[in-house]
C-alpha positions as a Markdown table, in Angstrom:
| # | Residue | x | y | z |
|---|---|---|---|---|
| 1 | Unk | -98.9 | -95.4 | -85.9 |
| 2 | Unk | -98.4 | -99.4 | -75.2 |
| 3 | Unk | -94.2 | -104.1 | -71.3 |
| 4 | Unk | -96.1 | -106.2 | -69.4 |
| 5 | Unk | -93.9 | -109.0 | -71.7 |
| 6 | Unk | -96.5 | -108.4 | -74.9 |
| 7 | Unk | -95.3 | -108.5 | -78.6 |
| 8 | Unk | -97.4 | -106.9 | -81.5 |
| 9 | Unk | -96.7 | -103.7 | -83.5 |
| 10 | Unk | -98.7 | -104.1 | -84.0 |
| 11 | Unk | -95.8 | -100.8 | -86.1 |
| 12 | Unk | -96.3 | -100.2 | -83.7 |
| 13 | Unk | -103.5 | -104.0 | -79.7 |
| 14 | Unk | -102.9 | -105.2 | -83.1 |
| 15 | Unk | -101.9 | -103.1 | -86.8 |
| 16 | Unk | -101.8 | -102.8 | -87.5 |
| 17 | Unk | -104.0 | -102.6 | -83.8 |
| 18 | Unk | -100.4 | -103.7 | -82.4 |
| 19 | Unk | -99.6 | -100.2 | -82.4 |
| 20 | Unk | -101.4 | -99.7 | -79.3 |
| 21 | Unk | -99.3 | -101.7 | -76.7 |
| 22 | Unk | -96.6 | -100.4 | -75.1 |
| 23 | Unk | -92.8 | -101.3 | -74.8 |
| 24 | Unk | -94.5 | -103.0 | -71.7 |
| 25 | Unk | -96.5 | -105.1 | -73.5 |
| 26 | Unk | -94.5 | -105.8 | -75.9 |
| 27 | Unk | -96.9 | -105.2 | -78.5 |
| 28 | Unk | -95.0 | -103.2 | -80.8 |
| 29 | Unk | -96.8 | -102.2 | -84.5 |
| 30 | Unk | -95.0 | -100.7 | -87.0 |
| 31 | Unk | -99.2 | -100.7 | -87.7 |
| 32 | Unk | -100.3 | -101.1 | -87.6 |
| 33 | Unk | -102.0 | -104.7 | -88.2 |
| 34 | Unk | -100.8 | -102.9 | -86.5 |
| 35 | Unk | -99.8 | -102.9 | -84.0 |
| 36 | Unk | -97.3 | -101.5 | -86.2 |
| 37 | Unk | -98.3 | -102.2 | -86.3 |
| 38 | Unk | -98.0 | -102.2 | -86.6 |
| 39 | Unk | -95.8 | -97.1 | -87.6 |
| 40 | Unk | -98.1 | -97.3 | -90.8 |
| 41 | Unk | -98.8 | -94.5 | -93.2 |
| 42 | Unk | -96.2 | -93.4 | -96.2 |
| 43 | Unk | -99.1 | -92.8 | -98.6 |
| 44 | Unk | -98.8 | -88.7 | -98.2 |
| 45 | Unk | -95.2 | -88.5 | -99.3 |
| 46 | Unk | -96.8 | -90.5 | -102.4 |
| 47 | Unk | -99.9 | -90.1 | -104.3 |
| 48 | Unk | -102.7 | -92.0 | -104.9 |
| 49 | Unk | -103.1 | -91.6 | -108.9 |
| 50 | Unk | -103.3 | -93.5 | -111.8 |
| 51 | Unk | -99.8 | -94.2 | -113.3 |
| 52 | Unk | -99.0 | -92.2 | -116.2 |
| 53 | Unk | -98.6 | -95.1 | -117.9 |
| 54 | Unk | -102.4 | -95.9 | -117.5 |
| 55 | Unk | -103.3 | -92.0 | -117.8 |
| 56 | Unk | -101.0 | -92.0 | -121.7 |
| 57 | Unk | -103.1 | -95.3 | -122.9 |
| 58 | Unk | -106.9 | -93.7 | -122.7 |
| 59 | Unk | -108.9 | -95.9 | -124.6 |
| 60 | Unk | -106.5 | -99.2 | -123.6 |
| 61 | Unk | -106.8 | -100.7 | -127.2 |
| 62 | Unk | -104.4 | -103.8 | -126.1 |
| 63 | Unk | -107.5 | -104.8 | -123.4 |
| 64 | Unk | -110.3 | -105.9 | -126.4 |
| 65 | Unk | -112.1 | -105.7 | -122.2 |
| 66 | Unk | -112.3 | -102.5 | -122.7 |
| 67 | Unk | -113.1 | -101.1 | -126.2 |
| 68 | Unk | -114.5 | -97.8 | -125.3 |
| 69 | Unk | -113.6 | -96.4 | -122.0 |
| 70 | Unk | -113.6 | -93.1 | -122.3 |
| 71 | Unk | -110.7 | -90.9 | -122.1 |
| 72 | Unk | -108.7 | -90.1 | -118.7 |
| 73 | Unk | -110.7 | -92.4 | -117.0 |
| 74 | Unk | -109.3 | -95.0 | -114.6 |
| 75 | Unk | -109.4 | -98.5 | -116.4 |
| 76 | Unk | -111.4 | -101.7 | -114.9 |
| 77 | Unk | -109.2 | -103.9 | -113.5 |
| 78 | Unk | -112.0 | -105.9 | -111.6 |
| 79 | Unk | -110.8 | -109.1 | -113.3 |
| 80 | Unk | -107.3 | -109.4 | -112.2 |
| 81 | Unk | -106.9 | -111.3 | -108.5 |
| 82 | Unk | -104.1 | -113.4 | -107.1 |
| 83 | Unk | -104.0 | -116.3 | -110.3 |
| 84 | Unk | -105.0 | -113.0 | -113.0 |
| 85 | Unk | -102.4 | -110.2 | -111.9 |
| 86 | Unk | -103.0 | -107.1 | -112.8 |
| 87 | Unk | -100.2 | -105.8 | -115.8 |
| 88 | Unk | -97.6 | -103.9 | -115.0 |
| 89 | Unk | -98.6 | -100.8 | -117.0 |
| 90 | Unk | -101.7 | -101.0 | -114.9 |
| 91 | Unk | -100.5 | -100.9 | -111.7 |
| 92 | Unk | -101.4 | -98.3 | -109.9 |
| 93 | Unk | -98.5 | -95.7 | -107.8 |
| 94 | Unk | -96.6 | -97.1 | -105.2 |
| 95 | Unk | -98.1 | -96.4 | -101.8 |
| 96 | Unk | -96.4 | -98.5 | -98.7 |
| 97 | Unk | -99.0 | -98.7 | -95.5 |
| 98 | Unk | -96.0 | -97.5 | -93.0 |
| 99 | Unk | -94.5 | -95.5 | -91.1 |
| 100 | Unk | -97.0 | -94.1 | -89.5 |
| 101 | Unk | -99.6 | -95.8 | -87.2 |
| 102 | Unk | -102.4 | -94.8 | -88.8 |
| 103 | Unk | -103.7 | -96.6 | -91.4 |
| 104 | Unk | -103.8 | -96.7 | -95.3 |
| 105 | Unk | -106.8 | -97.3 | -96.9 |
| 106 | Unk | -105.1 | -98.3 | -100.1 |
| 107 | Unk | -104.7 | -101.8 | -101.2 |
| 108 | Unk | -101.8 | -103.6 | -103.1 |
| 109 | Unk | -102.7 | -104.6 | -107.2 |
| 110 | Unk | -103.9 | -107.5 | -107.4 |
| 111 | Unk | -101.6 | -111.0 | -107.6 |
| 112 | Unk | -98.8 | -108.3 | -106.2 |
| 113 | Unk | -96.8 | -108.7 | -103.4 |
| 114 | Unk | -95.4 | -105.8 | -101.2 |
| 115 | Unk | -92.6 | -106.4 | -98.4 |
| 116 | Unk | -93.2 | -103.3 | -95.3 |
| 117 | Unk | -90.9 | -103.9 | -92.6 |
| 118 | Unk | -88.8 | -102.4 | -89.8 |
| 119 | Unk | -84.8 | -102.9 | -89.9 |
| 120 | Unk | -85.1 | -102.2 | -86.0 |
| 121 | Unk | -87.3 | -100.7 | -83.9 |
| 122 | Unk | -86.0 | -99.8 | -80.1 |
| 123 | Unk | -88.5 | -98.5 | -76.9 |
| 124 | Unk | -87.2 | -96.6 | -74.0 |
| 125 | Unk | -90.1 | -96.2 | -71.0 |
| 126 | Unk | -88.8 | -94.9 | -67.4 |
| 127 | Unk | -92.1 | -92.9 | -66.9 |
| 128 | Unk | -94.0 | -95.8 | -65.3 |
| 129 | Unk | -96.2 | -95.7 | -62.2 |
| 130 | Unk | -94.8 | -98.5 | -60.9 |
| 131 | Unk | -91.0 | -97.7 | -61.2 |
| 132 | Unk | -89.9 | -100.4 | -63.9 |
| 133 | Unk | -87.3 | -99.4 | -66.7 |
| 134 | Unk | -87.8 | -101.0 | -69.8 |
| 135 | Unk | -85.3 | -101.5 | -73.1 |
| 136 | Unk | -86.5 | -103.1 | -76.1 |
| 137 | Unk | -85.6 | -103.5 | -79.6 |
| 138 | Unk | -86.7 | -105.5 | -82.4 |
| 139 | Unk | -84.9 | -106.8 | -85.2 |
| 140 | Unk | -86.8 | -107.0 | -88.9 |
| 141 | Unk | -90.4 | -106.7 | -88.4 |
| 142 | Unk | -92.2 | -107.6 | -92.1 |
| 143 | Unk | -95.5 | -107.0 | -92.6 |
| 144 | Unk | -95.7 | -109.2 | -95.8 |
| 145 | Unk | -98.8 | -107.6 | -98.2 |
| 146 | Unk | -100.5 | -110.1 | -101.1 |
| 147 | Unk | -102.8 | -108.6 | -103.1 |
| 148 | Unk | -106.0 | -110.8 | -103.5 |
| 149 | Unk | -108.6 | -108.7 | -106.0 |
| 150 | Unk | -108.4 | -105.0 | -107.1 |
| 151 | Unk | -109.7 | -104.0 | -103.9 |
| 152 | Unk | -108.8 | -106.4 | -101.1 |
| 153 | Unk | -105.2 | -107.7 | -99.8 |
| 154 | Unk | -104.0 | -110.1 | -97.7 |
| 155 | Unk | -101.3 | -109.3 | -95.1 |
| 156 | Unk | -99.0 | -111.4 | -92.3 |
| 157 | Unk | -96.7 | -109.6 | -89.9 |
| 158 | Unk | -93.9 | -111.3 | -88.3 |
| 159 | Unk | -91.9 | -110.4 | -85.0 |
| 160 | Unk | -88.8 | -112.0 | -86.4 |
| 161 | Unk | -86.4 | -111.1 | -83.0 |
| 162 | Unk | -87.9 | -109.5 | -79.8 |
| 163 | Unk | -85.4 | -108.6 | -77.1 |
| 164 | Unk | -86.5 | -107.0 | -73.9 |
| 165 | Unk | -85.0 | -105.8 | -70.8 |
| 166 | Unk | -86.9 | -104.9 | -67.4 |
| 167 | Unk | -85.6 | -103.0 | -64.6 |
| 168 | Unk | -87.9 | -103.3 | -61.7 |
| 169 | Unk | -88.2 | -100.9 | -58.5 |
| 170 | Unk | -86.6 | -102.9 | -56.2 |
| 171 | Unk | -83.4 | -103.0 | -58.8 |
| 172 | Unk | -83.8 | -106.6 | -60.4 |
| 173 | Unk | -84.3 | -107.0 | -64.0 |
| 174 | Unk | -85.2 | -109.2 | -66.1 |
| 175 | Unk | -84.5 | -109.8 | -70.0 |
| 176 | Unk | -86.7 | -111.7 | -72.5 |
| 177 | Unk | -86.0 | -112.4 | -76.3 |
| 178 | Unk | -87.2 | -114.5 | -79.2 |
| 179 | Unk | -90.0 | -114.9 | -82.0 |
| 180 | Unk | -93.3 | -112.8 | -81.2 |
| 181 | Unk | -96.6 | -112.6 | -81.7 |
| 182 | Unk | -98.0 | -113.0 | -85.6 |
| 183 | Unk | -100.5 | -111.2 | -87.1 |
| 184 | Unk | -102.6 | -111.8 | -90.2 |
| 185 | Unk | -105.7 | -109.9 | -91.7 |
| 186 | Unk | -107.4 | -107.9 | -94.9 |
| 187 | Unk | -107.7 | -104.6 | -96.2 |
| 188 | Unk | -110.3 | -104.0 | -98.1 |
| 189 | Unk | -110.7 | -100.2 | -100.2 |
| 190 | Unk | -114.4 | -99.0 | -100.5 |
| 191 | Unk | -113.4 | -95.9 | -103.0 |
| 192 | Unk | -110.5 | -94.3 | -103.7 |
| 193 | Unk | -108.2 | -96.4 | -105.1 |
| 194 | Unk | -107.9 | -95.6 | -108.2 |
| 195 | Unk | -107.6 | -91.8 | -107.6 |
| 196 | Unk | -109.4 | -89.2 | -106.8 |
| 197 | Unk | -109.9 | -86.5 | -103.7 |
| 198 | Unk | -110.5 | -89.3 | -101.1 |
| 199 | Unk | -109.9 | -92.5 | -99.7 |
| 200 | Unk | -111.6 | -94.7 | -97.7 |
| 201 | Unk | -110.7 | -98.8 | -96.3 |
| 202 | Unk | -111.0 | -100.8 | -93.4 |
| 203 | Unk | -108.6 | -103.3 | -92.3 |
| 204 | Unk | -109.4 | -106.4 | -90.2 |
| 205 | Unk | -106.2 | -108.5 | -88.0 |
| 206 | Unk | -106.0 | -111.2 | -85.5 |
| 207 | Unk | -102.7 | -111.7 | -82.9 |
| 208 | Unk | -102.5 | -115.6 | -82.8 |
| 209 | Unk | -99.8 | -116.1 | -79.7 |
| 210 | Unk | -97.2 | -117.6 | -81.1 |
| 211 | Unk | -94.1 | -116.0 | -79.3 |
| 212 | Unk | -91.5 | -117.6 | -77.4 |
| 213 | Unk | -89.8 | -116.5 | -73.7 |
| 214 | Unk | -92.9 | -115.1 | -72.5 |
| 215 | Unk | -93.0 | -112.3 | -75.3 |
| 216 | Unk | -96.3 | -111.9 | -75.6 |
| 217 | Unk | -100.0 | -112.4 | -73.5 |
| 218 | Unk | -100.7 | -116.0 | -75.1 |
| 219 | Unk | -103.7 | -114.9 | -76.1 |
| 220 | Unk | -105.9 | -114.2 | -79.2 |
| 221 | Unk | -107.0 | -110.7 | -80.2 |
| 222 | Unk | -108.3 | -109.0 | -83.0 |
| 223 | Unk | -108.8 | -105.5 | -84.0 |
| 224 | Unk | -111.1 | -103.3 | -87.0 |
| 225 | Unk | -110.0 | -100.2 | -88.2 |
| 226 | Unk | -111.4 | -97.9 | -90.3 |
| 227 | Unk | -108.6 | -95.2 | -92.5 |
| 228 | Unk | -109.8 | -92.3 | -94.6 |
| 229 | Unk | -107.6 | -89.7 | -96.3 |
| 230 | Unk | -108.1 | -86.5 | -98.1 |
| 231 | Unk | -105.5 | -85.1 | -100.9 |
| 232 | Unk | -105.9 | -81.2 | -99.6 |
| 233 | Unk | -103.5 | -79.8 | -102.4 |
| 234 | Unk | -100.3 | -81.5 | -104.6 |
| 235 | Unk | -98.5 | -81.2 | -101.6 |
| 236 | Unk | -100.5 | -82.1 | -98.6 |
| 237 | Unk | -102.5 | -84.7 | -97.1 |
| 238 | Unk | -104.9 | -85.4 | -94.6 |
| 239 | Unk | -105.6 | -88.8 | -93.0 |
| 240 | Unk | -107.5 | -90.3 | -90.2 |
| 241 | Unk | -108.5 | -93.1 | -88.3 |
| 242 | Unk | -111.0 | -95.0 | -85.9 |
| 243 | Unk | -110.4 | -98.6 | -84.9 |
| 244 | Unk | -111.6 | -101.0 | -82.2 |
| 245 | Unk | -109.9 | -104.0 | -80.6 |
| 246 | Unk | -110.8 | -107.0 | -78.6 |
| 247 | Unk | -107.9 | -107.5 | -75.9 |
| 248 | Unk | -106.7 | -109.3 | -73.1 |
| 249 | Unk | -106.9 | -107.9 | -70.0 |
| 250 | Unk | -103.6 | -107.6 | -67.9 |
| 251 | Unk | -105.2 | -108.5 | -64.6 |
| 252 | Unk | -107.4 | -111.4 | -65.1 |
| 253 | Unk | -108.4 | -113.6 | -67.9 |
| 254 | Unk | -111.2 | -111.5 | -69.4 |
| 255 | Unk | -110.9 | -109.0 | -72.4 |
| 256 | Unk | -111.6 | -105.9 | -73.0 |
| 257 | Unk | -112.3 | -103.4 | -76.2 |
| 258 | Unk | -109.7 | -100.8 | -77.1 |
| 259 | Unk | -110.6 | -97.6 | -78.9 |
| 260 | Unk | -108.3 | -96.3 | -81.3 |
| 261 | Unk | -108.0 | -92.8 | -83.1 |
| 262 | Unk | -105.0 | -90.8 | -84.9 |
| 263 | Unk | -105.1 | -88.0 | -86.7 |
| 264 | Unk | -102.3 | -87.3 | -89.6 |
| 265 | Unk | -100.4 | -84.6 | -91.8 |
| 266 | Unk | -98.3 | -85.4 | -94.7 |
| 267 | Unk | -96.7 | -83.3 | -96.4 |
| 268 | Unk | -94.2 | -84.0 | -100.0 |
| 269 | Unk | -91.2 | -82.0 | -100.0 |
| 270 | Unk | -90.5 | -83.3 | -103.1 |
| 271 | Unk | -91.4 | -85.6 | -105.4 |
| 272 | Unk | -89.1 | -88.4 | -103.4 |
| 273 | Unk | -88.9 | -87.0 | -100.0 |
| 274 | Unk | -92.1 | -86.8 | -97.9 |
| 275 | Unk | -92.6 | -86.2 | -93.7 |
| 276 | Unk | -95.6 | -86.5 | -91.7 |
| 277 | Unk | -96.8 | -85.4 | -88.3 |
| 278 | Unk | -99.3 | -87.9 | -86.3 |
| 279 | Unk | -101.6 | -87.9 | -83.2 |
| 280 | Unk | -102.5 | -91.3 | -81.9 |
| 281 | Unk | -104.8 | -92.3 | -78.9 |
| 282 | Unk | -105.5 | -95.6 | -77.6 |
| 283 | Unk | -108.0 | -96.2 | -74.1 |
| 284 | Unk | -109.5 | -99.5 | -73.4 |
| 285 | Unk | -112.5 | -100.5 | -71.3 |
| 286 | Unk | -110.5 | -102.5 | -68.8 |
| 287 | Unk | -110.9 | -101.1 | -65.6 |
| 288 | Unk | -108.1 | -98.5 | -64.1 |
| 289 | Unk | -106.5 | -98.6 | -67.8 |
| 290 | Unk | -105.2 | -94.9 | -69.0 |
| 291 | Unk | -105.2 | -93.0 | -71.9 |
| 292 | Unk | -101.9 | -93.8 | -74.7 |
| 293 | Unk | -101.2 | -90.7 | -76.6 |
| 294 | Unk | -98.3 | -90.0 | -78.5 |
| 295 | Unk | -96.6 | -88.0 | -81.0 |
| 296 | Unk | -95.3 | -89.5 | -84.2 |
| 297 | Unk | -93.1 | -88.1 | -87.0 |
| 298 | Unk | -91.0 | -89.0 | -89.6 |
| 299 | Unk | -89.6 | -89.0 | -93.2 |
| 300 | Unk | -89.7 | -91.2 | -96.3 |
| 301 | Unk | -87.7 | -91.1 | -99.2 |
| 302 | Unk | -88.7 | -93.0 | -102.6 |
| 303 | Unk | -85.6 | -94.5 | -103.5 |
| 304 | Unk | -86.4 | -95.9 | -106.5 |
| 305 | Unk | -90.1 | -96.4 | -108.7 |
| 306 | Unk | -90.8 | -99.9 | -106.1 |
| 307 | Unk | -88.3 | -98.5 | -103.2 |
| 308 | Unk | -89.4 | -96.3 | -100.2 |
| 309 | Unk | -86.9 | -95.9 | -96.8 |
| 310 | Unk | -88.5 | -94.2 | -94.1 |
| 311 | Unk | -87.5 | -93.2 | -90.5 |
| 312 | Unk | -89.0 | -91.4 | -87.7 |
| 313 | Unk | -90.1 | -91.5 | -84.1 |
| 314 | Unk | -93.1 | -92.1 | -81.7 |
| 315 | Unk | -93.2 | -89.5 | -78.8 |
| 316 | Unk | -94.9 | -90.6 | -75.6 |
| 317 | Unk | -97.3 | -87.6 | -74.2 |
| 318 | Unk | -98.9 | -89.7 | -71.4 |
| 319 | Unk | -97.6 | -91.5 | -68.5 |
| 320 | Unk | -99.5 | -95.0 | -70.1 |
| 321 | Unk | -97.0 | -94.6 | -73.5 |
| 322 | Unk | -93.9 | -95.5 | -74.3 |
| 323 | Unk | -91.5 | -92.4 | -73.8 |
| 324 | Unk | -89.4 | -92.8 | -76.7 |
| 325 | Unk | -89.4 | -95.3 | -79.5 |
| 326 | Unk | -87.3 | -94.1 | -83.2 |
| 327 | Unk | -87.4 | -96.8 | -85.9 |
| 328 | Unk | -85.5 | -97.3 | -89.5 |
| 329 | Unk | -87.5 | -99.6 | -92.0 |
| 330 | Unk | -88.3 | -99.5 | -95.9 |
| 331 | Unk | -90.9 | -100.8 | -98.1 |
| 332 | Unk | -90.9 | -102.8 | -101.5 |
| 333 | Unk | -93.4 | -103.9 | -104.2 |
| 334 | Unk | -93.1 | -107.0 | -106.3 |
């Protein structure tokens, strides 16, 4: 996966659709919910298939559930959920929902949990109309995935330590640093899971103001996005997304809808190593607001089975985005 003194990420409008805001804002989404944030989307380097361990137990004789499933096919695991965990030969390959900002539609096993978070995160933007400089960096962004049923999870994202600087035309500045916003929502899969060609999800979140120094808007938002990907060969992937957000305005006390789309290409170098190259556009209905486009790229490297670090950078192509924002961050599964 847009400072006005806003917090999300988001990372990276909230998750992310906090990935919309910029360093401005201060809504940040590694997201990605967010936001990123909320930069969300490692799921090319990895793939979306049944573990072998499922794939080598075809008929599942341990699971008296399941006498006769036939061969190859992907087991029912509609009766695990947060109190009934799904086994650990069951679970299906590790897939984090970062770095990118668009979206995964895949969900976390059920009565899992799966820690996606930035180490730090830092946003350069001197391309504004009105003349302000603005540094910011954030310190250990999670975005804390629990895994409710087979098909749904539940996710938090914390803005741990916000610290931004503002140098205005007339050559003040101003610095700002503390807890951010929070974000909570679901993600729910329609198909796809469990393997197979495609994927499809959406993924609900609310921004519940909570940040301290003036860090974010103090105001409520929420955001729905909608991720599909395509497996194109062994090697690459396809995904996209659509979203729409409910936001504050910046002028007045009235909100406005945000329309988000990205476009992504992922592409496994090898079985450990993956990079991707994103498109992502944010405009909102508020009046004189401007298009946020940017370019995003990135690697992530699978460590170790539950392990992924990843690192990239967002690229602003409009005046309205952030010029420059790299990031360092990882993703684990409990």
């Amino acid at each position: 996966m847009q400072v006005q003194s806003q917090v999300v990420t988001e990372q990276h409008n909230l998750t992310q659709l906090s990935y919309s805001v910029k360093a401005s804002d201060l809504q940040f989404d590694t997201t990605s919910v967010s936001a990123q944030d909320l930069h969300n989307l490692s799921y090319f380097p990895a793939t979306n298939k049944v573990s072998e361990a499922v794939t080598q137990q075809p008929n599942q004789p341990e699971n008296p559930s399941q006498p006769n499933r036939p061969e190859n096919s992907p087991p029912d695991k509609s009766q695990y959920n947060l109190f009934n965990p799904t086994p650990r030969e069951l679970l299906r390959s590790f897939n984090s929902g970062r770095p990118s900002k668009t979206d995964t539609p895949f969900t976390v096993d059920a009565g899992h949990f799966q820690l996606e978070a930035d180490f730090v995160t830092y946003t350069r933007d001197v391309n504004n109309s009105d003349g302000t400089d603005t540094k910011a960096f954030q310190i250990f962004i999670p975005n804390i995935r629990v895994g409710l049923l087979n098909n749904v999870d539940f996710q938090i994202q914390l803005q741990t330590y916000n610290n931004v600087r503002t140098k205005f035309q007339d050559s003040t500045e101003e610095e700002q640093s503390g807890y951010g916003d929070t974000t909570v929502g679901l993600r729910i899969n329609f198909w796809g899971n469990e393997g197979g060609k495609t994927a499809f999800g959406m993924v609900t979140s609310i921004k519940f103001p909570t940040n301290q120094d003036n860090l974010g808007n103090n105001a409520i938002e929420g955001g729905l996005t909608f991720p599909f990907a395509l497996q194109l060969s062994e090697r690459w992937n396809l995904g996209m997304q659509t979203g729409f957000a409910l936001n504050r305005n910046n002028a007045d006390s009235g909100y406005n809808v945000g329309f988000v789309n990205s476009v992504i290409v992922g592409y496994s170098i090898t079985e450990k190593l993956g990079t991707f190259f994103e498109l992502f556009t944010d405009i909102t209905t508020e009046a004189g607001s401007e298009l946020v486009a940017t370019f995003d790229t990135g690697v992530t490297y699978l460590l170790a089975e539950n392990l992924q670090l990843d690192a990239g950078v967002n690229i602003g192509l409009t005046q309205a985005a952030d010029d420059f924002n790299p990031f360092v961050g990882f993703t684990v599964r409990f």
